[in-house]
PDB file of C-alpha atoms and ligand atoms in Angstrom:
ATOM      1  CA  UNK A  71      17.125 -23.332 -30.169  1.00 79.00           C
ATOM      2  CA  UNK A  72      16.715 -26.792 -27.924  1.00 87.00           C
ATOM      3  CA  UNK A  73      13.518 -25.497 -26.262  1.00 92.00           C
ATOM      4  CA  UNK A  74      11.918 -24.085 -29.388  1.00 93.00           C
ATOM      5  CA  UNK A  75      12.522 -27.813 -31.009  1.00 94.00           C
ATOM      6  CA  UNK A  76      11.086 -29.442 -27.946  1.00 94.00           C
ATOM      7  CA  UNK A  77       7.963 -27.283 -28.007  1.00 94.00           C
ATOM      8  CA  UNK A  78       7.508 -27.867 -31.776  1.00 95.00           C
ATOM      9  CA  UNK A  79       7.501 -31.598 -31.109  1.00 94.00           C
ATOM     10  CA  UNK A  80       4.931 -31.484 -28.393  1.00 95.00           C
ATOM     11  CA  UNK A  81       2.719 -29.102 -30.384  1.00 95.00           C
ATOM     12  CA  UNK A  82       2.889 -31.439 -33.220  1.00 95.00           C
ATOM     13  CA  UNK A  83       2.188 -34.729 -30.898  1.00 92.00           C
ATOM     14  CA  UNK A  84      -0.747 -32.714 -29.504  1.00 93.00           C
ATOM     15  CA  UNK A  85      -2.462 -32.170 -33.021  1.00 93.00           C
ATOM     16  CA  UNK A  86      -1.873 -35.825 -33.957  1.00 89.00           C
ATOM     17  CA  UNK A  87      -3.158 -37.045 -30.748  1.00 83.00           C
ATOM     18  CA  UNK A  88      -6.258 -34.581 -30.975  1.00 87.00           C
ATOM     19  CA  UNK A  89      -6.645 -35.269 -34.859  1.00 87.00           C
ATOM     20  CA  UNK A  90      -6.568 -39.132 -33.968  1.00 80.00           C
ATOM     21  CA  UNK A  91      -8.735 -39.089 -31.771  1.00 79.00           C
ATOM     22  CA  UNK A  92     -11.637 -36.966 -33.413  1.00 82.00           C
ATOM     23  CA  UNK A  93     -11.051 -40.172 -36.204  1.00 80.00           C
ATOM     24  CA  UNK A  94     -11.486 -42.396 -33.915  1.00 72.00           C
ATOM     25  CA  UNK A  95      -8.455 -44.006 -33.942  1.00 67.00           C
ATOM     26  CA  UNK A  96      -6.053 -45.431 -31.157  1.00 65.00           C
ATOM     27  CA  UNK A  97      -8.591 -46.351 -28.755  1.00 74.00           C
ATOM     28  CA  UNK A  98      -9.266 -48.970 -26.596  1.00 83.00           C
ATOM     29  CA  UNK A  99      -7.524 -52.218 -25.154  1.00 87.00           C
ATOM     30  CA  UNK A 100      -5.978 -53.370 -29.021  1.00 87.00           C
ATOM     31  CA  UNK A 101      -4.758 -49.778 -29.554  1.00 84.00           C
ATOM     32  CA  UNK A 102      -2.859 -49.249 -25.747  1.00 87.00           C
ATOM     33  CA  UNK A 103      -1.144 -52.774 -26.336  1.00 87.00           C
ATOM     34  CA  UNK A 104      -0.162 -51.489 -29.994  1.00 86.00           C
ATOM     35  CA  UNK A 105       1.359 -48.502 -28.349  1.00 86.00           C
ATOM     36  CA  UNK A 106       2.870 -49.716 -24.688  1.00 90.00           C
ATOM     37  CA  UNK A 107       3.754 -53.495 -26.168  1.00 90.00           C
ATOM     38  CA  UNK A 108       7.433 -52.399 -27.234  1.00 91.00           C
ATOM     39  CA  UNK A 109       7.861 -50.739 -23.438  1.00 92.00           C
ATOM     40  CA  UNK A 110       7.062 -53.478 -21.879  1.00 92.00           C
ATOM     41  CA  UNK A 111       3.816 -52.232 -20.194  1.00 93.00           C
ATOM     42  CA  UNK A 112       0.726 -54.533 -20.156  1.00 92.00           C
ATOM     43  CA  UNK A 113      -2.582 -52.955 -19.449  1.00 93.00           C
ATOM     44  CA  UNK A 114      -3.748 -53.147 -15.977  1.00 94.00           C
ATOM     45  CA  UNK A 115      -7.442 -54.756 -15.428  1.00 93.00           C
ATOM     46  CA  UNK A 116     -10.343 -52.758 -12.923  1.00 93.00           C
ATOM     47  CA  UNK A 117      -9.315 -54.772 -10.335  1.00 94.00           C
ATOM     48  CA  UNK A 118      -5.775 -54.006 -10.634  1.00 94.00           C
ATOM     49  CA  UNK A 119      -6.300 -50.553 -10.640  1.00 93.00           C
ATOM     50  CA  UNK A 120      -8.236 -50.520  -7.640  1.00 94.00           C
ATOM     51  CA  UNK A 121      -5.948 -52.950  -6.132  1.00 93.00           C
ATOM     52  CA  UNK A 122      -2.727 -50.417  -6.893  1.00 93.00           C
ATOM     53  CA  UNK A 123      -3.549 -47.828  -3.942  1.00 93.00           C
ATOM     54  CA  UNK A 124      -2.686 -50.250  -1.647  1.00 92.00           C
ATOM     55  CA  UNK A 125       0.337 -51.595  -2.932  1.00 94.00           C
ATOM     56  CA  UNK A 126       2.400 -48.159  -2.244  1.00 92.00           C
ATOM     57  CA  UNK A 127       2.376 -47.479   1.345  1.00 94.00           C
ATOM     58  CA  UNK A 128       5.978 -48.270   2.053  1.00 97.00           C
ATOM     59  CA  UNK A 129       7.220 -45.522   4.467  1.00 97.00           C
ATOM     60  CA  UNK A 130      11.199 -47.185   3.929  1.00 97.00           C
ATOM     61  CA  UNK A 131      11.448 -47.618   7.369  1.00 97.00           C
ATOM     62  CA  UNK A 132      13.731 -50.489   6.554  1.00 97.00           C
ATOM     63  CA  UNK A 133      12.323 -53.051   9.268  1.00 98.00           C
ATOM     64  CA  UNK A 134      11.562 -55.693   6.700  1.00 98.00           C
ATOM     65  CA  UNK A 135      15.518 -55.807   5.630  1.00 97.00           C
ATOM     66  CA  UNK A 136      16.459 -56.775   9.298  1.00 97.00           C
ATOM     67  CA  UNK A 137      17.623 -60.313   8.897  1.00 96.00           C
ATOM     68  CA  UNK A 138      17.649 -60.674   5.389  1.00 96.00           C
ATOM     69  CA  UNK A 139      21.193 -60.694   4.692  1.00 95.00           C
ATOM     70  CA  UNK A 140      21.760 -64.498   4.300  1.00 95.00           C
ATOM     71  CA  UNK A 141      18.533 -64.699   1.915  1.00 95.00           C
ATOM     72  CA  UNK A 142      20.310 -61.781  -0.040  1.00 95.00           C
ATOM     73  CA  UNK A 143      23.625 -63.776  -0.369  1.00 96.00           C
ATOM     74  CA  UNK A 144      22.174 -66.933  -1.243  1.00 95.00           C
ATOM     75  CA  UNK A 145      20.556 -64.937  -4.013  1.00 94.00           C
ATOM     76  CA  UNK A 146      23.342 -64.331  -5.350  1.00 94.00           C
ATOM     77  CA  UNK A 147      22.535 -60.339  -6.416  1.00 93.00           C
ATOM     78  CA  UNK A 148      19.047 -61.161  -7.163  1.00 95.00           C
ATOM     79  CA  UNK A 149      17.489 -60.280  -3.928  1.00 96.00           C
ATOM     80  CA  UNK A 150      18.461 -56.626  -2.450  1.00 96.00           C
ATOM     81  CA  UNK A 151      15.913 -57.122   0.345  1.00 96.00           C
ATOM     82  CA  UNK A 152      12.392 -56.948   0.779  1.00 97.00           C
ATOM     83  CA  UNK A 153      12.242 -53.202   1.254  1.00 97.00           C
ATOM     84  CA  UNK A 154      13.960 -52.343  -2.010  1.00 97.00           C
ATOM     85  CA  UNK A 155      11.027 -54.898  -3.654  1.00 97.00           C
ATOM     86  CA  UNK A 156       8.377 -52.759  -1.621  1.00 97.00           C
ATOM     87  CA  UNK A 157       9.707 -49.317  -2.804  1.00 95.00           C
ATOM     88  CA  UNK A 158      11.569 -49.532  -5.925  1.00 94.00           C
ATOM     89  CA  UNK A 159      11.493 -52.594  -7.986  1.00 94.00           C
ATOM     90  CA  UNK A 160       7.525 -53.320  -7.741  1.00 94.00           C
ATOM     91  CA  UNK A 161       6.894 -50.154  -9.043  1.00 94.00           C
ATOM     92  CA  UNK A 162       8.824 -50.303 -12.446  1.00 94.00           C
ATOM     93  CA  UNK A 163       6.521 -52.694 -14.723  1.00 94.00           C
ATOM     94  CA  UNK A 164       9.117 -53.106 -17.252  1.00 95.00           C
ATOM     95  CA  UNK A 165      11.398 -54.510 -15.101  1.00 94.00           C
ATOM     96  CA  UNK A 166       9.076 -56.399 -13.132  1.00 96.00           C
ATOM     97  CA  UNK A 167      10.630 -59.983 -14.357  1.00 94.00           C
ATOM     98  CA  UNK A 168      13.655 -58.933 -12.375  1.00 95.00           C
ATOM     99  CA  UNK A 169      11.457 -58.447  -9.369  1.00 96.00           C
ATOM    100  CA  UNK A 170       9.822 -61.686  -9.878  1.00 97.00           C
ATOM    101  CA  UNK A 171      13.067 -63.314  -9.585  1.00 96.00           C
ATOM    102  CA  UNK A 172      13.902 -61.524  -6.169  1.00 96.00           C
ATOM    103  CA  UNK A 173      10.692 -62.164  -5.210  1.00 97.00           C
ATOM    104  CA  UNK A 174      11.158 -65.762  -5.573  1.00 96.00           C
ATOM    105  CA  UNK A 175      14.632 -65.879  -3.618  1.00 95.00           C
ATOM    106  CA  UNK A 176      12.453 -64.211  -0.259  1.00 95.00           C
ATOM    107  CA  UNK A 177       9.190 -66.727  -0.770  1.00 95.00           C
ATOM    108  CA  UNK A 178       5.561 -65.741   0.436  1.00 97.00           C
ATOM    109  CA  UNK A 179       5.751 -67.767   3.758  1.00 97.00           C
ATOM    110  CA  UNK A 180       8.763 -65.368   4.808  1.00 97.00           C
ATOM    111  CA  UNK A 181       6.972 -62.200   3.299  1.00 98.00           C
ATOM    112  CA  UNK A 182       4.315 -63.212   5.591  1.00 98.00           C
ATOM    113  CA  UNK A 183       6.188 -63.250   8.420  1.00 97.00           C
ATOM    114  CA  UNK A 184       7.839 -59.675   7.434  1.00 98.00           C
ATOM    115  CA  UNK A 185       4.202 -58.324   7.073  1.00 98.00           C
ATOM    116  CA  UNK A 186       3.000 -58.562  10.820  1.00 98.00           C
ATOM    117  CA  UNK A 187       6.583 -56.105  11.523  1.00 97.00           C
ATOM    118  CA  UNK A 188       5.969 -53.411   8.656  1.00 98.00           C
ATOM    119  CA  UNK A 189       4.369 -50.672  10.289  1.00 97.00           C
ATOM    120  CA  UNK A 190       2.561 -49.271   7.089  1.00 97.00           C
ATOM    121  CA  UNK A 191       0.541 -52.946   6.656  1.00 96.00           C
ATOM    122  CA  UNK A 192       1.976 -53.295   3.297  1.00 97.00           C
ATOM    123  CA  UNK A 193       0.570 -56.340   1.873  1.00 97.00           C
ATOM    124  CA  UNK A 194       3.544 -58.267   0.711  1.00 97.00           C
ATOM    125  CA  UNK A 195       2.307 -60.963  -0.547  1.00 98.00           C
ATOM    126  CA  UNK A 196      -0.569 -59.126  -2.853  1.00 97.00           C
ATOM    127  CA  UNK A 197       2.442 -56.765  -4.160  1.00 97.00           C
ATOM    128  CA  UNK A 198       4.513 -60.546  -4.976  1.00 97.00           C
ATOM    129  CA  UNK A 199       1.477 -61.823  -6.709  1.00 97.00           C
ATOM    130  CA  UNK A 200       0.836 -58.753  -9.016  1.00 97.00           C
ATOM    131  CA  UNK A 201       4.316 -58.653  -9.883  1.00 97.00           C
ATOM    132  CA  UNK A 202       4.421 -62.146 -10.639  1.00 97.00           C
ATOM    133  CA  UNK A 203       1.096 -61.704 -12.497  1.00 96.00           C
ATOM    134  CA  UNK A 204       2.457 -58.508 -14.613  1.00 95.00           C
ATOM    135  CA  UNK A 205       5.506 -60.405 -15.361  1.00 95.00           C
ATOM    136  CA  UNK A 206       4.008 -63.336 -16.662  1.00 94.00           C
ATOM    137  CA  UNK A 207       2.416 -61.053 -18.976  1.00 92.00           C
ATOM    138  CA  UNK A 208       5.759 -59.756 -20.280  1.00 90.00           C
ATOM    139  CA  UNK A 209       6.582 -62.531 -21.583  1.00 86.00           C
ATOM    140  CA  UNK A 210       3.356 -62.584 -23.886  1.00 82.00           C
ATOM    141  CA  UNK A 211       4.390 -59.525 -24.902  1.00 76.00           C
ATOM    142  CA  UNK A 212       8.261 -60.539 -26.271  1.00 68.00           C
ATOM    143  CA  UNK A 213       6.244 -61.756 -29.707  1.00 59.00           C
ATOM    144  CA  UNK A 214       4.731 -58.349 -30.245  1.00 53.00           C
ATOM    145  CA  UNK A 215       7.981 -56.522 -29.220  1.00 54.00           C
ATOM    146  CA  UNK A 216      10.213 -58.541 -31.865  1.00 51.00           C
ATOM    147  CA  UNK A 217       7.421 -57.669 -34.443  1.00 49.00           C
ATOM    148  CA  UNK A 218       6.681 -54.356 -33.889  1.00 48.00           C
ATOM    149  CA  UNK A 219       8.326 -51.023 -32.594  1.00 44.00           C
ATOM    150  CA  UNK A 220       6.430 -48.705 -30.648  1.00 43.00           C
ATOM    151  CA  UNK A 221       3.823 -47.004 -33.109  1.00 41.00           C
ATOM    152  CA  UNK A 222       3.600 -43.453 -33.083  1.00 36.00           C
ATOM    153  CA  UNK A 223       1.717 -41.323 -30.444  1.00 34.00           C
TER     154      UNK A 223
HETATM  155  S1  SF4 B 360       8.712 -52.730   6.975  1.00 76.14           S
HETATM  156 FE1  SF4 B 360       6.869 -51.746   5.607  1.00 76.14          FE
HETATM  157  S2  SF4 B 360       7.227 -49.883   5.678  1.00 76.14           S
HETATM  158 FE2  SF4 B 360       9.123 -50.466   6.443  1.00 76.14          FE
HETATM  159  S3  SF4 B 360      10.441 -50.682   4.813  1.00 76.14           S
HETATM  160 FE3  SF4 B 360       9.245 -52.686   4.990  1.00 76.14          FE
HETATM  161  S4  SF4 B 360       7.732 -52.446   3.769  1.00 76.14           S
HETATM  162 FE4  SF4 B 360       8.713 -50.389   3.890  1.00 76.14          FE
END
């Protein structure tokens, strides 16, 4: 029964999407923002889209976490190490405000040092910049979240 229910919901969503697209609705940036603001997902620019494949090269070796214990303690829980930032926190856009606080506990100068030991050449400062920029956009999404629920797909 659960499977049939899921299939009906999926089929209904498909029909609605096809009909809406045929009628010219829900297209473009404004439609994306209407649909995803409530999920805390800002749009990605063409430049950011080109950058994204370069940011995800972490191979989880852990080398960038060596020597970060004191910074982790000082952060009071905001910072769990650079590997966490490269591998997890920087990959969930709705949580980028928390990730930005974590990056603040490291700082770009330290990231520049750690980039030199990264075997995957992850551009850590660029990851930090992307996260900070999107975190700032999340702040701007807050009024949209307060005023509107997510529109139906
Ligand atoms: S040193 Fe580079 S590859 Fe290794 S965990 Fe850190 S970011 Fe990932």
